[in-house]
Coordinates of C-alpha atoms in Angstrom, one line a residue:
M1 CA 0.0 0.0 0.0
S2 CA 2.9 2.4 0.8
A3 CA 4.2 2.0 -2.8
V4 CA 0.8 2.8 -4.2
L5 CA 0.5 6.0 -2.1
T6 CA 4.0 7.1 -3.2
L7 CA 3.1 6.5 -6.8
L8 CA -0.1 8.5 -6.5
G9 CA 1.7 11.3 -4.6
A10 CA 4.3 11.6 -7.4
L11 CA 1.6 11.4 -10.0
D12 CA -0.3 14.4 -8.5
D13 CA 2.7 16.5 -7.4
A14 CA 2.2 19.7 -9.4
R15 CA 4.6 21.6 -7.1
L16 CA 7.5 20.2 -9.1
T17 CA 6.8 22.3 -12.2
F18 CA 9.0 25.4 -11.8
R19 CA 8.6 28.5 -13.9
S20 CA 11.9 30.2 -13.0
R21 CA 15.5 29.0 -12.7
E22 CA 15.9 30.7 -9.4
A23 CA 13.0 28.7 -7.9
L24 CA 14.2 25.5 -9.4
E25 CA 17.8 26.0 -8.1
R26 CA 16.5 26.8 -4.6
H27 CA 14.4 23.6 -4.7
Q28 CA 17.5 21.6 -5.7
E29 CA 19.6 23.1 -2.9
R30 CA 16.9 22.2 -0.3
L31 CA 16.8 18.7 -1.6
A32 CA 20.6 18.4 -1.7
H33 CA 21.0 19.6 1.9
G34 CA 19.0 16.8 3.5
H35 CA 19.8 14.2 0.9
L36 CA 23.6 14.5 1.0
R37 CA 23.6 14.4 4.8
W38 CA 21.7 11.2 4.8
V39 CA 23.7 9.6 2.0
A40 CA 27.1 10.5 3.5
A41 CA 26.0 9.0 6.8
H42 CA 24.9 5.7 5.2
S43 CA 27.3 5.3 2.2
P44 CA 30.9 4.9 3.2
A45 CA 32.0 5.3 -0.4
V46 CA 30.3 8.7 -0.7
A47 CA 31.7 9.9 2.6
A48 CA 35.2 8.8 1.5
R49 CA 34.9 10.8 -1.7
F50 CA 34.2 14.0 0.3
R51 CA 37.1 13.3 2.7
A52 CA 39.5 12.6 -0.1
A53 CA 38.6 15.9 -1.8
G54 CA 38.8 17.8 1.5
L55 CA 35.3 19.2 0.9
P56 CA 32.4 19.7 3.2
L57 CA 29.0 18.5 2.0
S58 CA 27.9 22.1 1.4
R59 CA 30.5 22.3 -1.5
W60 CA 29.1 19.2 -3.2
R61 CA 29.1 20.9 -6.6
E62 CA 32.9 20.9 -6.5
L63 CA 33.3 17.2 -5.8
P64 CA 35.4 15.6 -8.6
P65 CA 33.1 13.5 -10.8
T66 CA 33.0 9.7 -10.7
D67 CA 32.1 7.3 -13.5
K68 CA 30.6 3.9 -14.2
A69 CA 33.9 2.0 -13.6
A70 CA 34.5 3.7 -10.3
M71 CA 30.8 3.1 -9.3
L72 CA 31.2 -0.6 -9.9
A73 CA 34.5 -0.8 -8.1
S74 CA 33.1 0.8 -5.0
F75 CA 29.6 -0.8 -5.3
D76 CA 29.7 -2.8 -2.0
T77 CA 30.3 0.4 0.1
L78 CA 28.5 2.8 -2.2
N79 CA 25.0 1.3 -1.8
T80 CA 23.1 1.9 1.4
V81 CA 21.2 -1.4 1.6
G82 CA 24.1 -3.8 2.3
V83 CA 24.2 -5.6 -1.1
T84 CA 27.4 -6.8 -2.6
L85 CA 28.1 -6.5 -6.3
N86 CA 28.5 -10.3 -6.7
R87 CA 25.1 -10.9 -5.0
A88 CA 23.4 -8.2 -7.2
L89 CA 24.9 -9.7 -10.4
A90 CA 23.9 -13.2 -9.4
V91 CA 20.3 -12.2 -8.8
G92 CA 20.1 -10.0 -11.9
R93 CA 21.6 -12.7 -14.2
Q94 CA 19.4 -15.4 -12.8
A95 CA 16.4 -13.3 -13.6
E96 CA 17.7 -12.7 -17.2
R97 CA 18.2 -16.4 -17.7
T98 CA 14.9 -17.6 -16.3
R99 CA 12.8 -14.5 -17.5
D100 CA 11.3 -14.5 -14.0
F101 CA 11.7 -11.0 -12.7
T102 CA 9.6 -11.4 -9.6
P103 CA 12.4 -12.1 -7.0
T104 CA 13.7 -9.1 -5.0
L105 CA 16.6 -9.0 -2.6
A106 CA 15.7 -8.9 1.1
T107 CA 17.7 -6.2 2.9
P108 CA 17.5 -4.5 6.3
A109 CA 16.0 -1.5 4.4
G110 CA 13.3 -3.6 2.8
P111 CA 12.9 -5.4 -0.6
V112 CA 15.2 -4.1 -3.3
T113 CA 14.9 -4.8 -7.0
V114 CA 18.1 -5.5 -9.0
G115 CA 18.4 -4.5 -12.7
L116 CA 21.2 -4.9 -15.2
S117 CA 22.0 -2.6 -18.1
T118 CA 22.5 -4.0 -21.6
G119 CA 26.3 -3.4 -21.3
T120 CA 26.5 -1.6 -24.6
S121 CA 29.6 0.3 -23.4
G122 CA 31.4 -3.0 -22.7
T123 CA 30.7 -3.2 -19.0
Q124 CA 27.3 -4.3 -17.7
G125 CA 25.9 -1.8 -15.3
V126 CA 24.0 -2.8 -12.1
F127 CA 21.3 -0.8 -10.4
L128 CA 19.4 -1.2 -7.1
V129 CA 16.0 0.4 -6.6
S130 CA 13.9 0.3 -3.4
R131 CA 10.2 -0.2 -3.5
A132 CA 9.6 3.5 -2.7
E133 CA 12.0 4.6 -5.4
Q134 CA 10.2 2.4 -8.0
A135 CA 6.9 3.9 -7.0
R136 CA 8.2 7.4 -7.2
W137 CA 9.6 6.6 -10.7
A138 CA 6.3 5.3 -11.9
G139 CA 4.3 8.2 -10.5
T140 CA 6.7 10.8 -12.0
V141 CA 6.7 9.1 -15.4
L142 CA 3.0 8.7 -15.5
R143 CA 2.4 12.3 -14.4
H144 CA 4.2 13.4 -17.6
L145 CA 2.9 10.7 -19.9
L146 CA -0.8 10.2 -19.0
P147 CA -2.9 12.8 -20.8
G148 CA -4.1 15.1 -18.0
G149 CA -1.8 13.6 -15.4
L150 CA -3.9 12.3 -12.5
W151 CA -7.1 13.3 -14.3
G152 CA -6.1 10.8 -17.0
L153 CA -7.1 8.0 -14.5
R154 CA -10.8 9.0 -14.9
R155 CA -10.8 6.3 -17.6
P156 CA -8.9 3.0 -17.5
Q157 CA -5.3 3.2 -18.6
R158 CA -3.6 0.1 -19.9
V159 CA 0.2 0.5 -20.2
A160 CA 2.2 -2.0 -22.3
F161 CA 5.9 -2.2 -21.6
F162 CA 8.0 -3.7 -24.4
L163 CA 11.2 -4.1 -22.5
R164 CA 14.2 -6.5 -22.1
A165 CA 13.4 -7.0 -18.4
D166 CA 10.3 -6.9 -16.2
S167 CA 9.9 -5.3 -12.8
P168 CA 7.8 -6.4 -9.8
L169 CA 6.5 -2.9 -9.6
Y170 CA 4.3 -3.4 -12.6
R171 CA 2.2 -5.9 -10.8
S172 CA 2.4 -4.4 -7.3
V173 CA 0.7 -1.1 -8.2
R174 CA -2.0 -2.6 -10.5
R175 CA -5.4 -1.0 -9.7
R176 CA -8.8 -0.8 -11.3
Q177 CA -8.0 2.3 -13.4
L178 CA -4.3 1.6 -14.0
E179 CA -2.9 -1.7 -15.4
F180 CA 0.6 -2.6 -16.5
R181 CA 1.6 -5.5 -18.7
F182 CA 5.1 -6.6 -19.6
F183 CA 5.9 -7.9 -23.1
D184 CA 9.1 -9.8 -23.1
L185 CA 11.3 -8.7 -26.1
L186 CA 12.8 -12.2 -26.3
R187 CA 9.4 -13.6 -27.5
P188 CA 8.7 -14.0 -31.2
L189 CA 7.4 -10.8 -32.8
P190 CA 4.2 -12.3 -34.1
E191 CA 3.2 -13.4 -30.6
L192 CA 3.9 -10.0 -29.2
A193 CA 1.8 -8.4 -32.0
A194 CA -1.2 -10.7 -31.4
E195 CA -1.1 -10.1 -27.6
A196 CA -0.7 -6.4 -28.0
Q197 CA -3.7 -6.3 -30.4
A198 CA -5.8 -8.2 -27.8
Y199 CA -4.6 -6.0 -24.9
A200 CA -5.4 -2.7 -26.7
P201 CA -3.1 -0.5 -24.6
T202 CA -3.7 3.2 -24.2
L203 CA 0.1 3.8 -23.6
I204 CA 2.8 1.7 -25.3
V205 CA 6.4 2.0 -23.9
G206 CA 9.5 0.5 -25.6
P207 CA 12.6 1.0 -27.6
P208 CA 11.8 2.6 -31.0
S209 CA 13.5 -0.2 -32.9
V210 CA 11.2 -2.8 -31.3
L211 CA 8.1 -0.7 -31.7
R212 CA 9.0 0.0 -35.3
A213 CA 9.4 -3.8 -36.0
L214 CA 6.0 -4.3 -34.2
H215 CA 4.5 -1.6 -36.4
R216 CA 5.7 -3.4 -39.6
T217 CA 3.7 -6.5 -38.6
G218 CA 0.5 -4.4 -39.4
V219 CA -0.9 -4.6 -35.8
R220 CA -3.4 -1.8 -35.3
L221 CA -3.1 0.1 -32.1
H222 CA -4.5 3.4 -30.8
A223 CA -2.1 4.5 -28.1
R224 CA 0.3 7.1 -27.0
V225 CA 3.8 5.9 -27.9
I226 CA 6.6 6.4 -25.4
S227 CA 10.1 5.9 -26.8
V228 CA 12.7 4.7 -24.2
A229 CA 16.2 3.1 -24.0
E230 CA 17.3 4.1 -27.5
V231 CA 17.6 7.3 -29.5
L232 CA 14.4 8.2 -31.2
D233 CA 15.2 9.0 -34.8
P234 CA 12.9 11.0 -37.1
D235 CA 12.1 8.0 -39.3
D236 CA 10.9 5.9 -36.4
E237 CA 8.9 8.8 -35.0
A238 CA 7.1 9.4 -38.3
A239 CA 6.2 5.7 -38.7
L240 CA 5.0 5.3 -35.1
R241 CA 2.6 8.3 -35.3
G242 CA 0.3 5.9 -37.1
W243 CA -0.6 4.6 -33.6
G244 CA -0.9 8.0 -31.9
D245 CA 1.3 10.9 -30.7
V246 CA 4.9 10.0 -29.9
V247 CA 7.1 11.3 -27.1
Q248 CA 10.3 10.1 -25.6
V249 CA 11.8 9.5 -22.1
Y250 CA 15.5 9.8 -21.5
Q251 CA 16.5 7.2 -19.0
A252 CA 19.7 5.2 -18.2
T253 CA 21.0 2.9 -15.5
E254 CA 21.9 6.1 -13.7
G255 CA 18.3 7.3 -13.4
L256 CA 15.3 9.1 -15.0
L257 CA 17.0 11.9 -16.8
A258 CA 14.4 13.7 -19.0
L259 CA 10.7 13.7 -19.6
P260 CA 8.3 15.2 -22.1
C261 CA 6.2 18.3 -21.4
P262 CA 2.6 18.9 -22.8
H263 CA 4.2 20.4 -26.0
G264 CA 6.2 17.2 -26.6
A265 CA 9.6 18.8 -25.8
L266 CA 12.1 16.7 -23.7
H267 CA 13.0 18.5 -20.5
L268 CA 15.8 17.5 -18.1
N269 CA 14.3 16.0 -14.9
E270 CA 15.8 18.8 -12.8
A271 CA 13.1 18.6 -10.1
H272 CA 14.8 15.4 -9.0
V273 CA 18.3 15.4 -10.6
H274 CA 20.9 18.1 -10.7
F275 CA 22.9 18.4 -14.0
D276 CA 26.2 20.0 -14.6
L277 CA 26.8 20.1 -18.3
E278 CA 30.5 19.8 -19.5
P279 CA 31.1 21.3 -23.0
L280 CA 32.4 18.9 -25.6
G281 CA 32.4 21.3 -28.5
D282 CA 30.1 21.4 -31.6
G283 CA 27.3 22.6 -29.2
L284 CA 27.4 19.3 -27.3
H285 CA 27.5 18.7 -23.6
R286 CA 28.2 15.7 -21.3
P287 CA 26.1 15.5 -18.2
V288 CA 27.4 15.1 -14.7
I289 CA 24.4 14.2 -12.6
T290 CA 23.5 14.2 -8.9
D291 CA 20.3 12.3 -8.2
L292 CA 18.7 14.2 -5.3
R293 CA 16.2 11.4 -4.5
R294 CA 17.8 8.0 -4.9
R295 CA 19.2 6.5 -1.7
A296 CA 19.5 2.7 -2.2
Q297 CA 22.3 3.4 -4.8
P298 CA 23.4 7.0 -4.7
F299 CA 24.6 8.9 -7.8
I300 CA 26.5 11.9 -6.6
R301 CA 28.5 13.9 -9.2
H302 CA 28.4 11.0 -11.6
R303 CA 29.6 11.6 -15.2
L304 CA 27.6 10.0 -18.0
D305 CA 29.0 8.9 -21.4
D306 CA 26.2 10.6 -23.4
A307 CA 26.5 13.7 -25.5
L308 CA 23.5 16.0 -25.5
R309 CA 22.4 18.9 -27.6
L310 CA 20.2 21.5 -25.8
H311 CA 17.6 23.9 -27.1
P312 CA 19.0 27.4 -26.7
G313 CA 15.6 29.1 -26.0
P314 CA 12.7 28.7 -23.5
C315 CA 9.9 26.2 -24.1
P316 CA 6.4 27.4 -24.8
C317 CA 5.2 25.3 -21.9
G318 CA 6.9 27.7 -19.5
Q319 CA 9.0 25.2 -17.5
A320 CA 12.3 26.3 -16.3
A321 CA 13.9 22.9 -16.7
R322 CA 16.2 22.9 -19.7
R323 CA 15.2 21.2 -23.0
V324 CA 17.1 18.5 -24.7
H325 CA 17.1 18.9 -28.5
S326 CA 18.6 15.5 -29.0
V327 CA 20.9 12.8 -27.6
A328 CA 23.7 13.0 -30.1
G329 CA 25.1 9.7 -29.0
R330 CA 27.5 8.1 -26.6
Q331 CA 30.9 9.6 -26.4
D332 CA 32.4 6.1 -27.0
D333 CA 30.4 6.0 -30.3
A334 CA 31.8 9.2 -31.6
L335 CA 33.7 8.5 -34.8
H336 CA 37.4 9.7 -35.1
L337 CA 38.0 10.0 -38.8
P338 CA 40.7 11.7 -41.0
G339 CA 40.1 15.3 -42.0
A340 CA 41.3 17.2 -45.1
A341 CA 44.9 17.5 -43.8
G342 CA 45.0 14.0 -42.3
E343 CA 44.2 15.2 -38.8
R344 CA 41.6 13.4 -36.7
V345 CA 38.2 15.0 -36.5
T346 CA 35.2 13.9 -34.4
V347 CA 32.0 13.0 -36.2
W348 CA 29.1 12.6 -33.8
P349 CA 26.5 9.8 -34.4
D350 CA 23.6 12.2 -34.9
F351 CA 25.2 13.6 -38.1
L352 CA 25.2 10.1 -39.8
R353 CA 21.8 9.1 -38.3
G354 CA 20.3 12.3 -39.8
A355 CA 21.9 11.6 -43.2
L356 CA 20.9 8.0 -43.5
A357 CA 17.3 8.6 -42.2
G358 CA 16.7 10.5 -45.4
V359 CA 17.7 7.6 -47.8
P360 CA 14.5 6.5 -49.6
G361 CA 13.6 2.8 -49.0
L362 CA 16.2 2.2 -46.4
R363 CA 14.5 0.3 -43.6
E364 CA 17.4 -0.1 -41.2
Y365 CA 21.1 0.4 -41.1
R366 CA 24.2 0.4 -38.9
A367 CA 27.4 2.4 -39.5
D368 CA 30.5 1.2 -37.7
Q369 CA 34.0 2.6 -37.7
T370 CA 36.1 -0.5 -38.0
G371 CA 39.5 1.0 -38.5
P372 CA 41.4 4.3 -38.3
A373 CA 40.2 5.2 -41.8
R374 CA 37.5 2.6 -42.5
L375 CA 33.7 2.9 -42.1
T376 CA 31.5 -0.1 -42.7
L377 CA 27.8 0.4 -43.6
H378 CA 25.3 -2.4 -42.9
L379 CA 22.1 -1.8 -44.9
D380 CA 18.6 -3.3 -45.2
P381 CA 17.8 -3.6 -48.0
H382 CA 21.2 -4.2 -49.5
T383 CA 20.2 -3.1 -53.1
P384 CA 22.3 -1.2 -55.6
D385 CA 20.0 1.8 -55.3
T386 CA 20.1 2.0 -51.5
Q387 CA 23.9 1.5 -51.6
A388 CA 24.4 4.4 -54.0
Q389 CA 22.1 6.7 -52.1
A390 CA 23.5 5.7 -48.7
L391 CA 27.1 6.4 -49.9
R392 CA 26.1 9.8 -51.2
A393 CA 24.3 10.7 -48.0
V394 CA 27.2 9.6 -45.8
R395 CA 29.9 11.4 -47.8
D396 CA 27.8 14.6 -47.7
A397 CA 27.5 14.2 -43.9
L398 CA 31.2 13.6 -43.4
R399 CA 32.1 16.7 -45.4
R400 CA 29.7 18.8 -43.3
S401 CA 31.5 17.4 -40.2
H402 CA 34.9 18.4 -41.7
A403 CA 36.0 14.8 -42.3
D404 CA 37.4 13.9 -45.7
P405 CA 35.6 11.0 -47.5
G406 CA 38.5 10.7 -49.9
R407 CA 40.8 9.5 -47.1
L408 CA 38.3 7.0 -46.0
T409 CA 37.5 3.4 -47.1
L410 CA 33.7 2.8 -47.1
D411 CA 32.5 -0.8 -47.1
I412 CA 28.9 -1.8 -47.6
R413 CA 27.4 -5.1 -46.3
P414 CA 24.0 -6.5 -45.7
L415 CA 22.5 -5.9 -42.3
D416 CA 22.1 -9.0 -40.2
P417 CA 19.1 -9.1 -37.8
P418 CA 20.2 -8.3 -34.2
P419 CA 19.7 -10.9 -31.5
P420 CA 16.4 -10.5 -29.7
G421 CA 16.5 -8.0 -26.8
T422 CA 19.6 -6.2 -28.1
K423 CA 19.7 -2.4 -27.8
R424 CA 19.9 -0.8 -31.2
R425 CA 22.9 1.4 -31.8
R426 CA 22.9 2.7 -35.4
V427 CA 26.3 4.4 -35.3
T428 CA 29.1 2.7 -33.4
R429 CA 32.9 2.7 -33.2
S430 CA 34.4 -0.7 -32.7
W431 CA 37.9 0.4 -33.6
R432 CA 39.9 1.7 -30.7
P433 CA 43.3 3.3 -31.1
E434 CA 46.2 1.6 -29.4

């Protein structure tokens, strides 16, 4: 019952919409004051970071950032619920193997859910979430995604989650007007399509690559589409609008990072998370986050690998939280290609995604830097026409990014279907310099 109350409280918390940066920053500072005192008292790893930096808690913004590798290395003393990394990995991997996501870890602080990231960066991430944190997540998400927020529950809402892993929360908060159903991505696509047709969801949540494949089966749905876990490219968004309006949520192992407003713009979740944005050049920024709510597994001055483009101006909705124009890609996926003088230039994934999205008839693709001066394009369909147009589009995009296509070998191959449940990354860099 406490989880349901937390969910409904977050769903109806209109106080967390701020109209001025000053009010938003005062709110963040109030949250940080109490949150950091609690975390430093219960997380030896966080307390040690402040001691090593010689900083009091009040100067938390100056704390040197940590990253995913450091988080995993200190996992046992970072989390506040007494869970070791080996124990968390064992439970998470058992759930992945059996597809039974009901077990939780019993801890002195109460039941805790374990989740695993897909490990697209080479290291699989682990996250711990308490029952109250799960409920707050669900309420916050639904407050932004249900038409009319809490008033949207005046009629039954059926939420379909097309995800790699289930969560016990989806069943624990089910009530007459709000129902969740998990659709396992490892099941055959025709089965998922038939079940979705029968379920008739009002909201459908999933990675755009999966929802696009589901859309191609011809299943007819009338639902709001929520894109998660992958970058939402314009071609996917245009196709999915056949079911209803399309918005996206920016979420990672590290937390709930951005949510849509009533105008469809993606706003940083600054009511719950503090963002420092480190400039990367080319109008891009890398986030350093401090989650001001999560206690089971604190994220304090944690640097992400993502590169974000922000909207320069205010949103018509009036919110003070900054707007994300796009997630340009992961820093590890940025291509390092030869320029006109042979120097290395950085080409961000969104340049190539934007170029290839405009190739007529191209259903799917992947571009991978496989050598210091080699780019491999995997295309579906792999026809002479799509090959020629994809090459032309990529060369134009590289020139706009100050790379020199003449110094580059471009290979073209058929695109093999990805294993079920794999996160789509359309632009990658498998080559790493020595």
